[in-house]
Amino acid sequence: ASKRSSLLTKCVRDVLEFAKEDSNRVVFALKVGLAMLLVSLLILIRGPFDFFGTNILWSILTVGVMFEYTVGTTLYRGFNRAIGTLVAGIFAIFVIGLTIVGGPRGEPYVIAISIFLVGAATSFVKQWPSFVTYEYGFRVTLFTFCLIVISTYRLENPIRTAVERLYSISIGAAVAVGVNVLVFPAWAGEQLHDELVDGFYSVAESLEECGKSYFSGEGLDQTGVQCKMANEFPADLAHWKCRAMLNSSARMDSLEIWAKWEPPHGRFRHYYHTWSEYVKVAAVLRHCAYEVMALYGCLRSEIQAPSDLRITFQKEILEAVVDAAELLRSLAGDISNMKHSPQLDRLKRVHVSGDRLQRSLDLQFHLLLISQNSGPCPADTVPLAQPRWSYHEAMRKQNRRLFSWPSRGVDELEDDRGEGGPRMRAAESSASLSLATFALLLVEFVARLDHLVEAVDELAATAKFKQETSLI
Amino acid sequence: ASKRSSLLTKCVRDVLEFAKEDSNRVVFALKVGLAMLLVSLLILIRGPFDFFGTNILWSILTVGVMFEYTVGTTLYRGFNRAIGTLVAGIFAIFVIGLTIVGGPRGEPYVIAISIFLVGAATSFVKQWPSFVTYEYGFRVTLFTFCLIVISTYRLENPIRTAVERLYSISIGAAVAVGVNVLVFPAWAGEQLHDELVDGFYSVAESLEECGKSYFSGEGLDQTGVQCKMANEFPADLAHWKCRAMLNSSARMDSLEIWAKWEPPHGRFRHYYHTWSEYVKVAAVLRHCAYEVMALYGCLRSEIQAPSDLRITFQKEILEAVVDAAELLRSLAGDISNMKHSPQLDRLKRVHVSGDRLQRSLDLQFHLLLISQNSGPCPADTVPLAQPRWSYHEAMRKQNRRLFSWPSRGVDELEDDRGEGGPRMRAAESSASLSLATFALLLVEFVARLDHLVEAVDELAATAKFKQETSLI
């Protein structure tokens, strides 16, 4: 019994935790309860029930089907429902006209054929790419049309029934929209806004994680222990977030559609065609995040630069990482606070550290390529004689290779394989090239930041963010 | 008038084109029409209508709401609807019991409170991560509960109404499922299967596109003309497909959920827990595709290796690309034909070409780093004297830098900037490092193929693909 009660306590604690994590969940639940209560009062209280009759039950169904988490989604569903019903009504009037022409004997045939045709037509058209988002509307059109046409055939008082139902559905829709908009509204636009800001933070965090892990030697301990997917690195929270960001495009597209249905409100009152800008910025951000994924790839590839080589560029790499992350955070802060501060200084600083990294990479790379032949040794004690030898050696091979291009080149090189020497050296050389790759991917990331800043500028202009002059 | 008729012709042609592109679209449309027709016959024909009464209209609503493109989706919605209705019925019986205890005066209050509580509870619970997929079921529970409770309060014959509606809904569900399963069924599992195979082909194609563009000089013409997003390269169809594959994770997850609802059928008759393996393989494939995106990044970055340097590795790079693409295509073919042929030979060949690339990269890199100082000239006429000089020069700078580490290093290097020389050289050196990055990303891609082959092996084992011994 105590075991069961402890399980219960755990459950309750989990639920409370879940509610506390995001209080909007509780608010949403209470809103649904409220909307349902309001609409059922119409029936529980004598007056409205006597007026509408049993058809008022349709208002309950409407609230149940229409009530969604955000204002935009509810309005979007409501719009689909309204237009769908309207179109269905027009079709139905047309078909009813036909049945009158056809006479009472032909009526069921006309109805059956029309139902088949409308069913096939709406289902075909809703697959058309530009209509896919209105799928729900086509569905409503179809079943409403069938209900109306069938009702006129079988019910005694079809017109009255149709009008009563229309009333009921309108009342249900009004209650759903009213409660959703007036009681602690949850806006899809707000969610899109927050998701974009979170995306910036995730990328910044992932970038810093990459930089830190590259020098903490974590990657090195696992050399050769590659992982199939990120699944096996549960510790890398930032990596997960970055992946989630990359996979969020479908969700953001839906949020954009819903946000467009929302009226201007609160801090988003200047927004009209702005939501598509959010999606564009997200696409550019995703474009940057692909480079971060490649950095993670470097971090976990089998070819790993030894840590004493890495250290040579530690300062430059970390500087670039920190500056880039700072720029990302500053952009995120700007979007979050809906202000537009000039990022030119920060961008310039990022570029300076990117350039510095690139330059020192270029100048030191001869040394790197050569030093590894002397085995892992601290960079500042590289003997100068040995590199010279391997340089000549490499040149000799190189020339041999060049003059036999292309027929024998590779094969001749492969002859060396048995000796053991070149093969080893090859692996070591790639190891330091992997460092160059890490650095160059970072440089490429920095280059893409230009486009990100540009996209944010465009967003700021479209959304009329508060202009802020530089404080520096 | 002729203008209008030509517009009409265009429309008709577009629609026919759309239908021809995927004949399943037409099949689906006709199926919906058929299901609707069947269910409306129940009402148009005297017999069943007299038996069920007006409540039979609910069967139309049910078909309209439940009919989905694939069998899995329809069954999944049907299951949600059935369980939702059942749970709602249990709740309702409980509440009706309470109203009897509470007496006639308390009845409306008990009902109102219960509606509020059930509304809030279902809406809260459906946000719990593991219940999110059953959102529709919770929705059905809520409005069915309200309909039943309200009906018992207001209608004369609540039990009969409830039973009739249940019948009607069951009939509607049976028609929807029957037509969907028996008439040219579209399987979500089949779609998942095809989508995975397509994913393999897209990655293979993108990889080849990268390889080809890297040597066709396309990238070079656009040096410096970076693009914000892929949007601006409409010609790269493969790139688009690869991106679409990367963004498809949400869709594949849904397909997996639906596919799990489908009974074993046709060539998928051995499938039970296999669909999650498909999603896993897709995740590993996406992991590979991130490297391809990084290759595209290289192709379009501002730092570009001159084409005469690129040509040095052309053979090795293209070999690796072709071998890797062949392996991908062969895996795709295996999955598509549901057979399992040993890929060891192909994998070995890919690794050999990967190794060869890596090795020749190592051996030639000295030359590359140095040759660029003599400006763009054919690789086979590199003067040997000049490289020597720049090598020493670089070493001198390098040493100076090393001994002043870390305090003055970078600043001193920056002093060189004014001279123009080193800065230029730096950029050129990165240019050839960018070639190394391209090659190493390719090597990393090759390394990840191991995991892909492994994942496909696992899939083959779980799904009991036909074993095929090597034909070679």
Coordinates of C-alpha atoms in Angstrom, one line a residue, chain A residues 11 14-15 18-19 24-26 28-34 36-37 40-41 43-46 49-50 54 57-58 60-61 63-69 77 81 107-109 111-113 115-117 119-129 135 139 142-143 146-147 150-151 153-155 165 226-230 239 243 246-247 249-250 280 283-284 286-287 290-291 293-294 296-298 300-303 311-316 352 355-356 358-367 369-370 372-373 379-380 382 384 387-388 390-392 394-395 397-399 401-403 405-407 410-411 413-414 416-417 422-423 425-438 440-441 443-444 447-448 450-451 454-455 458, chain B residues 11 14-15 18-19 24-26 28-34 36-37 40-41 43-46 49-50 54 57-58 60-61 63-69 77 81 107-109 111-113 115-117 119-129 135 139 142-143 146-147 150-151 153-155 165 226-230 239 243 246-247 249-250 280 283-284 286-287 290-291 293-294 296-298 300-303 311-316 319 352 355-356 358-367 369-370 372-373 379-380 382 384 387-388 390-392 394-395 397-399 401-403 405-407 410-411 413-414 416-417 422-423 425-431 433-438 440-441 443-444 447-448 450-451 454-455 458:
Chain A
C11 CA 2.5 11.1 -10.2
D14 CA 5.2 15.1 -11.9
V15 CA 1.9 16.7 -12.8
F18 CA 4.5 19.9 -15.6
A19 CA 2.0 22.5 -14.7
N24 CA -0.1 28.5 -19.9
R25 CA -0.9 24.8 -20.0
V26 CA -3.2 25.3 -17.0
F28 CA -5.4 26.6 -21.6
A29 CA -7.1 23.8 -19.8
L30 CA -9.2 26.2 -17.7
K31 CA -10.2 28.1 -20.8
V32 CA -11.5 25.0 -22.5
G33 CA -13.5 24.1 -19.4
L34 CA -14.9 27.7 -19.4
M36 CA -17.6 24.3 -22.7
L37 CA -19.4 25.5 -19.5
S40 CA -23.7 24.2 -22.1
L41 CA -25.3 26.9 -20.0
I43 CA -28.9 24.4 -22.8
L44 CA -29.1 24.1 -19.1
I45 CA -30.9 27.4 -18.8
R46 CA -34.5 27.1 -20.0
F49 CA -33.1 26.0 -25.1
D50 CA -36.7 26.7 -25.8
T54 CA -32.3 20.3 -29.8
L57 CA -26.4 20.7 -29.4
W58 CA -24.4 21.6 -32.5
I60 CA -21.2 22.0 -28.2
L61 CA -19.8 20.1 -31.1
V63 CA -16.7 24.5 -29.6
G64 CA -15.2 21.0 -29.2
V65 CA -13.9 21.0 -32.7
M66 CA -12.8 24.6 -33.0
F67 CA -11.1 25.3 -29.7
E68 CA -7.4 25.3 -30.2
Y69 CA -4.4 26.4 -28.2
R77 CA -10.3 26.8 -38.1
R81 CA -15.5 26.2 -41.1
E107 CA -34.5 13.2 -56.7
P108 CA -32.6 10.4 -55.0
Y109 CA -30.5 9.8 -58.1
I111 CA -28.7 13.6 -54.8
A112 CA -26.6 10.4 -54.9
I113 CA -24.7 11.6 -58.0
I115 CA -22.8 13.6 -53.3
F116 CA -20.4 11.4 -55.2
L117 CA -19.2 14.3 -57.4
G119 CA -16.9 14.2 -52.5
A120 CA -14.5 13.4 -55.3
A121 CA -14.1 17.1 -56.4
T122 CA -13.4 18.5 -53.0
S123 CA -11.0 15.7 -52.2
F124 CA -9.1 16.1 -55.4
V125 CA -8.8 19.9 -55.2
K126 CA -7.7 19.8 -51.5
Q127 CA -4.5 18.0 -52.6
W128 CA -3.5 20.9 -54.9
P129 CA -0.3 22.4 -53.3
E135 CA -7.7 21.0 -46.0
R139 CA -13.7 18.6 -45.3
L142 CA -18.1 18.1 -48.0
F143 CA -19.9 16.9 -44.9
C146 CA -24.1 16.1 -47.6
L147 CA -26.0 16.9 -44.4
I150 CA -29.8 14.6 -47.2
S151 CA -31.8 16.6 -44.7
Y153 CA -34.8 15.0 -48.7
R154 CA -35.7 13.3 -45.4
L155 CA -36.6 15.8 -42.7
R165 CA -28.1 24.6 -36.9
Q226 CA 32.3 7.3 -33.0
C227 CA 28.7 7.5 -32.4
K228 CA 25.9 6.6 -34.8
M229 CA 23.8 9.6 -33.9
A230 CA 23.6 12.2 -31.3
H239 CA 23.6 19.8 -29.5
R243 CA 19.1 19.7 -33.8
L246 CA 17.1 22.4 -37.4
N247 CA 14.0 20.1 -37.4
S249 CA 11.0 24.2 -39.9
A250 CA 7.6 22.5 -40.3
K280 CA 13.1 33.9 -43.4
A283 CA 15.9 29.8 -42.5
V284 CA 19.1 31.9 -42.5
R286 CA 19.3 27.2 -39.9
H287 CA 21.8 27.8 -42.7
Y290 CA 24.4 23.5 -40.6
E291 CA 28.0 24.7 -40.1
M293 CA 26.5 20.5 -37.1
A294 CA 29.6 20.2 -39.2
Y296 CA 30.2 18.8 -34.1
G297 CA 31.1 16.3 -36.9
C298 CA 34.7 17.4 -36.6
R300 CA 33.5 13.5 -33.1
S301 CA 35.2 12.3 -36.3
E302 CA 37.7 9.5 -36.2
I303 CA 40.4 11.8 -37.4
I311 CA 46.3 24.4 -28.3
T312 CA 48.3 26.4 -30.9
F313 CA 45.0 27.9 -32.1
Q314 CA 43.1 27.8 -28.9
K315 CA 43.2 31.6 -28.3
E316 CA 42.0 32.5 -31.9
V352 CA 38.4 40.6 -37.0
D355 CA 40.3 37.0 -39.9
R356 CA 42.9 36.6 -37.2
Q358 CA 42.4 32.5 -40.6
R359 CA 45.6 34.4 -40.8
S360 CA 47.3 32.6 -38.0
L361 CA 46.0 29.3 -39.5
D362 CA 47.8 30.2 -42.8
L363 CA 51.0 31.2 -41.2
Q364 CA 51.3 28.3 -38.8
F365 CA 50.2 25.6 -41.1
H366 CA 53.5 24.8 -42.5
L367 CA 54.8 24.1 -39.1
L369 CA 52.0 19.8 -41.2
I370 CA 55.7 19.2 -40.6
Q372 CA 53.6 16.0 -36.7
N373 CA 56.3 13.8 -38.2
A379 CA 54.7 22.9 -30.4
D380 CA 57.4 25.1 -29.0
V382 CA 59.7 21.4 -32.7
L384 CA 63.9 22.3 -37.1
P387 CA 60.6 19.0 -40.7
R388 CA 63.1 20.0 -43.4
S390 CA 60.0 15.4 -44.4
Y391 CA 59.4 18.4 -46.5
H392 CA 61.9 17.3 -49.1
A394 CA 57.2 15.0 -49.5
M395 CA 58.3 17.1 -52.4
K397 CA 57.1 12.0 -53.8
Q398 CA 55.0 14.9 -55.0
N399 CA 57.1 15.5 -58.1
R401 CA 53.4 11.9 -58.6
L402 CA 53.0 15.0 -60.7
F403 CA 55.0 13.7 -63.6
W405 CA 49.8 12.1 -63.7
P406 CA 47.3 10.7 -63.9
S407 CA 47.9 7.1 -64.9
V410 CA 48.0 6.8 -57.1
D411 CA 49.2 3.3 -57.7
L413 CA 51.7 6.0 -53.9
E414 CA 50.0 2.9 -52.8
D416 CA 54.5 2.9 -50.2
R417 CA 51.8 1.4 -48.1
P422 CA 54.0 7.1 -45.2
R423 CA 50.7 5.6 -44.1
R425 CA 52.4 10.0 -41.5
A426 CA 49.4 10.4 -43.7
A427 CA 47.0 9.8 -40.9
E428 CA 48.9 12.2 -38.7
S429 CA 48.8 14.8 -41.4
S430 CA 45.1 14.5 -41.8
A431 CA 44.8 14.9 -38.1
S432 CA 46.2 18.4 -38.3
L433 CA 44.2 19.1 -41.4
S434 CA 41.2 18.3 -39.3
L435 CA 42.2 21.2 -37.1
A436 CA 42.2 23.4 -40.2
T437 CA 38.8 22.1 -41.1
F438 CA 37.4 22.9 -37.7
L440 CA 37.7 27.0 -41.6
L441 CA 34.2 25.8 -40.7
V443 CA 35.4 31.0 -40.4
E444 CA 32.6 30.0 -42.8
A447 CA 31.0 34.7 -42.9
R448 CA 27.4 33.6 -42.8
D450 CA 26.7 38.7 -42.3
H451 CA 23.6 37.3 -43.9
E454 CA 21.2 41.4 -42.7
A455 CA 18.1 39.3 -42.3
E458 CA 15.2 43.4 -42.7
Chain B
C11 CA -6.2 25.4 -66.1
D14 CA -2.6 21.9 -65.3
V15 CA -5.2 19.8 -63.5
F18 CA -1.4 17.2 -61.6
A19 CA -3.6 14.1 -61.8
N24 CA -3.2 8.0 -56.4
R25 CA -4.6 11.5 -56.1
V26 CA -7.5 10.7 -58.4
F28 CA -8.2 9.0 -53.3
A29 CA -10.8 11.5 -54.6
L30 CA -12.9 8.8 -56.1
K31 CA -12.7 6.8 -52.9
V32 CA -14.0 9.7 -50.8
G33 CA -16.8 10.1 -53.3
L34 CA -17.6 6.4 -53.0
M36 CA -19.9 9.3 -49.1
L37 CA -22.2 7.8 -51.6
S40 CA -25.8 8.4 -48.0
L41 CA -27.5 5.4 -49.6
I43 CA -30.6 7.4 -45.9
L44 CA -31.8 7.6 -49.5
I45 CA -33.0 4.0 -49.3
R46 CA -36.2 3.7 -47.2
F49 CA -33.6 5.2 -42.6
D50 CA -36.9 3.9 -41.1
T54 CA -32.7 11.0 -38.2
L57 CA -27.1 11.6 -40.2
W58 CA -24.2 11.1 -37.7
I60 CA -22.2 11.1 -42.7
L61 CA -20.4 13.3 -40.3
V63 CA -17.2 9.5 -42.7
G64 CA -16.4 13.1 -43.4
V65 CA -14.3 13.5 -40.3
M66 CA -12.6 10.1 -40.4
F67 CA -11.7 9.6 -44.0
E68 CA -8.0 10.2 -44.5
Y69 CA -5.5 9.5 -47.2
R77 CA -8.4 8.4 -36.2
R81 CA -12.7 8.2 -31.9
E107 CA -28.9 18.2 -11.5
P108 CA -28.0 21.2 -13.6
Y109 CA -25.2 22.2 -11.2
I111 CA -23.8 18.7 -14.9
A112 CA -22.3 22.2 -15.3
I113 CA -19.5 21.5 -12.9
I115 CA -18.5 19.7 -17.9
F116 CA -16.1 22.3 -16.7
L117 CA -13.9 19.7 -14.9
G119 CA -13.1 20.0 -20.2
A120 CA -10.2 21.3 -18.1
A121 CA -8.9 17.8 -17.3
T122 CA -8.8 16.4 -20.8
S123 CA -7.3 19.6 -22.2
F124 CA -4.6 19.5 -19.5
V125 CA -3.7 15.9 -19.9
K126 CA -3.6 16.0 -23.7
Q127 CA -0.6 18.4 -23.5
W128 CA 1.4 15.7 -21.7
P129 CA 4.2 14.8 -24.1
E135 CA -4.9 14.8 -29.1
R139 CA -11.1 16.1 -28.1
L142 CA -14.7 15.9 -24.3
F143 CA -17.5 16.7 -26.8
C146 CA -20.9 16.9 -23.1
L147 CA -23.3 15.7 -25.8
I150 CA -26.6 17.3 -22.0
S151 CA -28.9 15.0 -23.9
Y153 CA -30.9 16.3 -19.2
R154 CA -32.9 17.7 -22.1
L155 CA -34.0 15.0 -24.5
R165 CA -26.0 7.6 -32.5
Q226 CA 27.6 34.5 -51.7
C227 CA 23.9 33.7 -51.3
K228 CA 21.8 34.2 -48.3
M229 CA 20.0 30.9 -48.7
A230 CA 19.7 28.2 -51.2
H239 CA 20.4 20.7 -53.1
R243 CA 17.2 20.2 -47.8
L246 CA 16.6 17.3 -43.8
N247 CA 13.3 19.0 -43.0
S249 CA 11.8 14.5 -39.8
A250 CA 8.4 15.7 -38.5
K280 CA 16.3 5.4 -37.3
A283 CA 18.1 9.8 -38.8
V284 CA 21.5 8.3 -39.6
R286 CA 20.2 12.9 -42.1
H287 CA 23.4 12.8 -40.0
Y290 CA 24.6 17.4 -42.7
E291 CA 28.1 16.8 -44.1
M293 CA 25.3 20.6 -46.5
A294 CA 28.7 21.5 -45.2
Y296 CA 27.7 22.9 -50.3
G297 CA 28.8 25.5 -47.8
C298 CA 32.4 25.0 -49.0
R300 CA 29.8 28.6 -52.0
S301 CA 31.9 30.2 -49.4
E302 CA 33.9 33.3 -50.1
I303 CA 37.1 31.5 -49.7
I311 CA 42.5 19.8 -60.2
T312 CA 45.3 18.2 -58.3
F313 CA 42.8 16.2 -56.3
Q314 CA 40.1 15.9 -58.9
K315 CA 40.6 12.2 -59.5
E316 CA 40.6 11.2 -55.9
E319 CA 36.4 8.7 -57.2
V352 CA 39.8 2.7 -50.1
D355 CA 41.9 6.7 -47.7
R356 CA 43.5 7.4 -51.0
Q358 CA 43.2 11.4 -47.5
R359 CA 46.7 10.1 -48.2
S360 CA 47.2 12.1 -51.3
L361 CA 45.9 15.1 -49.5
D362 CA 48.6 14.7 -46.8
L363 CA 51.4 14.1 -49.2
Q364 CA 50.6 17.0 -51.5
F365 CA 49.6 19.5 -49.0
H366 CA 53.1 21.0 -48.5
L367 CA 53.2 21.7 -52.2
L369 CA 50.5 25.6 -49.3
I370 CA 53.6 26.8 -51.0
Q372 CA 50.0 29.5 -54.1
N373 CA 52.6 32.1 -53.5
A379 CA 50.3 22.7 -61.0
D380 CA 52.9 21.0 -63.1
V382 CA 55.4 25.2 -60.1
L384 CA 60.7 25.1 -57.1
P387 CA 58.1 27.8 -52.7
R388 CA 61.3 27.3 -50.8
S390 CA 58.0 31.4 -48.9
Y391 CA 58.5 28.3 -46.7
H392 CA 61.4 29.9 -44.9
A394 CA 56.7 31.5 -43.1
M395 CA 58.9 29.6 -40.7
K397 CA 57.3 34.5 -39.0
Q398 CA 56.1 31.4 -37.3
N399 CA 59.0 31.3 -34.9
R401 CA 55.1 34.2 -33.4
L402 CA 55.8 31.2 -31.2
F403 CA 58.3 32.9 -29.0
W405 CA 53.2 33.6 -27.5
P406 CA 50.7 34.6 -26.5
S407 CA 50.9 38.2 -25.5
V410 CA 48.7 38.4 -33.0
D411 CA 49.4 42.0 -32.8
L413 CA 51.2 39.7 -37.1
E414 CA 48.7 42.4 -37.6
D416 CA 52.3 43.0 -41.4
R417 CA 48.9 43.9 -42.6
P422 CA 51.3 38.5 -46.0
R423 CA 47.6 39.4 -46.0
R425 CA 49.2 35.3 -49.0
A426 CA 47.1 34.5 -46.0
A427 CA 44.0 34.6 -48.0
E428 CA 45.5 32.4 -50.7
S429 CA 46.7 29.9 -48.1
S430 CA 43.2 29.7 -46.7
A431 CA 42.0 29.2 -50.2
L433 CA 43.0 25.0 -46.9
S434 CA 39.4 25.3 -48.1
L435 CA 40.3 22.5 -50.6
A436 CA 41.5 20.4 -47.7
T437 CA 38.2 21.2 -45.8
F438 CA 36.2 20.0 -48.8
L440 CA 38.1 16.2 -45.2
L441 CA 34.4 16.7 -45.1
V443 CA 36.3 11.8 -45.8
E444 CA 34.1 12.3 -42.8
A447 CA 33.3 7.5 -42.4
R448 CA 29.7 8.0 -41.5
D450 CA 29.7 2.8 -41.9
H451 CA 26.9 3.7 -39.6
E454 CA 25.0 -0.8 -40.1
A455 CA 21.6 0.9 -39.7
E458 CA 19.7 -3.7 -38.7

